[in-house]
C-alpha positions as protocol buffer text, in pm:
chain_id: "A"
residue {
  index: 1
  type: UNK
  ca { x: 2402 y: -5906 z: -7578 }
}
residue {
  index: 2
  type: UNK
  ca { x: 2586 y: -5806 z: -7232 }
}
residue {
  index: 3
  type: UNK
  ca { x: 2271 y: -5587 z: -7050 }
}
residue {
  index: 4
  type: UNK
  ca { x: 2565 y: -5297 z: -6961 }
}
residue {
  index: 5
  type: UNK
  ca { x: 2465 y: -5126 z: -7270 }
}
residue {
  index: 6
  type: UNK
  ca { x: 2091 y: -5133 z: -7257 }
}
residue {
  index: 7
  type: UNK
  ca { x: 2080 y: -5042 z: -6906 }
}
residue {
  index: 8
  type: UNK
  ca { x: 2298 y: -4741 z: -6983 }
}
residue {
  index: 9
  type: UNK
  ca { x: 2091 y: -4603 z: -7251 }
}
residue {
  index: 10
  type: UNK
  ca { x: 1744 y: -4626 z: -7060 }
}
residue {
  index: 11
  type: UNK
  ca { x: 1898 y: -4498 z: -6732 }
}
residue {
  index: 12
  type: UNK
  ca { x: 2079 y: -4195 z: -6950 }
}
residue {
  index: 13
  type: UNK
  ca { x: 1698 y: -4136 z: -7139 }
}
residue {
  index: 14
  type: UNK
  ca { x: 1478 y: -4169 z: -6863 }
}
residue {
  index: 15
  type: UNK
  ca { x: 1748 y: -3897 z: -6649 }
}
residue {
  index: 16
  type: UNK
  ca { x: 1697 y: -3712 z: -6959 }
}
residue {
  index: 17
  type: UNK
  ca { x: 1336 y: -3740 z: -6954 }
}
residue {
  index: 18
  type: UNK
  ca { x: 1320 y: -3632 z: -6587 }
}
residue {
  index: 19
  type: UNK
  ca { x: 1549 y: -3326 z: -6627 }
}
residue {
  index: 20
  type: UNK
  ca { x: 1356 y: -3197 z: -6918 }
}
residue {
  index: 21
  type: UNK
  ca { x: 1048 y: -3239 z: -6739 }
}
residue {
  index: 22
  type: UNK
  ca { x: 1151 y: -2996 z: -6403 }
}
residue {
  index: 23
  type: UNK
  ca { x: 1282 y: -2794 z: -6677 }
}
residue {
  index: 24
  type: UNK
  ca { x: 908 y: -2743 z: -6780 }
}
residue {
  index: 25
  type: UNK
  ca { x: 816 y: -2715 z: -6435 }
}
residue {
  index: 26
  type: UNK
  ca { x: 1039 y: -2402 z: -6407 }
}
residue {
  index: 27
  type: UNK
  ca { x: 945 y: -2255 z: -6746 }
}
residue {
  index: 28
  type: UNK
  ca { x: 594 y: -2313 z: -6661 }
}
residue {
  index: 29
  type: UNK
  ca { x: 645 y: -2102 z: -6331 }
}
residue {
  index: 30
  type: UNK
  ca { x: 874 y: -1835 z: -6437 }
}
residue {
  index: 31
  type: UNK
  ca { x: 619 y: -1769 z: -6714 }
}
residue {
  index: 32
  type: UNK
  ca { x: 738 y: -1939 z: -7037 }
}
residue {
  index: 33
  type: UNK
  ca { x: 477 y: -2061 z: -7177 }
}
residue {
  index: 34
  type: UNK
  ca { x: 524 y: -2118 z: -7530 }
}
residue {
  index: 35
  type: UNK
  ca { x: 819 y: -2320 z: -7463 }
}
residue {
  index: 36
  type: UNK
  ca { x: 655 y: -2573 z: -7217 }
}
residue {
  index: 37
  type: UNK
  ca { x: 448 y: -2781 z: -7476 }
}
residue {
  index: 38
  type: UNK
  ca { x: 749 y: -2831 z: -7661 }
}
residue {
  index: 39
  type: UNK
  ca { x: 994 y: -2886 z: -7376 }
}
residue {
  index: 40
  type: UNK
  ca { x: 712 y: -3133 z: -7211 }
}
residue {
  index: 41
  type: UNK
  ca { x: 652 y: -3358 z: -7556 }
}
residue {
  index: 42
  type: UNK
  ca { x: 1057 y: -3394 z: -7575 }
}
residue {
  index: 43
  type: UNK
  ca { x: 1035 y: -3522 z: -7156 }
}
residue {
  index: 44
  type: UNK
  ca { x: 749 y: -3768 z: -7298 }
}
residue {
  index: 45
  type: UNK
  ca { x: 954 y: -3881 z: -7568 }
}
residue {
  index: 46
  type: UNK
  ca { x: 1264 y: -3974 z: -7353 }
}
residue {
  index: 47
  type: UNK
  ca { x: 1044 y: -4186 z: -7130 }
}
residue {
  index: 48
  type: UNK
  ca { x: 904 y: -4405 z: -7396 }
}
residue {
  index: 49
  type: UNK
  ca { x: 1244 y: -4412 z: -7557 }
}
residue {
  index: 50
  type: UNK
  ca { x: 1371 y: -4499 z: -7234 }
}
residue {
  index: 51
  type: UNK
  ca { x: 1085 y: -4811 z: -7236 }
}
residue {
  index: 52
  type: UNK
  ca { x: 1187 y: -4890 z: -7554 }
}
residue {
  index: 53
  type: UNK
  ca { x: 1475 y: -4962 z: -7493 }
}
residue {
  index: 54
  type: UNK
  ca { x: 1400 y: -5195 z: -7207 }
}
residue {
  index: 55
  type: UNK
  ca { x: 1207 y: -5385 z: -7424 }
}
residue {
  index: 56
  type: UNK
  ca { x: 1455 y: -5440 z: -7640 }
}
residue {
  index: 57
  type: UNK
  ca { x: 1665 y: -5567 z: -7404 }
}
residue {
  index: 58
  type: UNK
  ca { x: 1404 y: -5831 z: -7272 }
}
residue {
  index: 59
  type: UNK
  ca { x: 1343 y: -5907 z: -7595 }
}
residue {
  index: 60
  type: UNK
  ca { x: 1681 y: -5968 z: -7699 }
}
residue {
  index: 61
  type: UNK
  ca { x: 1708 y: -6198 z: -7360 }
}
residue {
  index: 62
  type: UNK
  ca { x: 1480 y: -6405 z: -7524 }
}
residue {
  index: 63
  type: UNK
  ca { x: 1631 y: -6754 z: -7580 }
}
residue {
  index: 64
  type: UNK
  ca { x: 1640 y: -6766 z: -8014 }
}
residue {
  index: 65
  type: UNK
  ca { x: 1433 y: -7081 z: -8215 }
}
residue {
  index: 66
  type: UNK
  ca { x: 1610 y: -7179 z: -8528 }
}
């Protein structure tokens, strides 16, 4: 596979991962504190997605044995 795609979806989860993440900054500081476990987890999530991905694409890199 073309790396276009891959490269996409981990640069669009890990900006995902960031935003969420100052978003829990600023719910953390403005007092929300019930929602910042949650918010924080989803952040987490998006980065190993984001990982995931990449490892997908080296893996699919890989030169197939038959």
């Amino acid at each position: 596979m073309t790396k276009a795609p891959f490269v996409t979806m981990a640069a669009a989860t890990a900006a995902l991962g960031t935003a969420l993440g100052s978003l829990a900054l600023q719910l953390r500081a403005e007092g929300y504190e019930q929602y910042v476990e949650s918010v924080a987890t989803f952040s987490i999530l998006m980065y190993i997605t984001a990982t995931l991905v990449v490892v997908t694409w080296v893996r699919d890199a890989r030169p197939r044995s038959s």
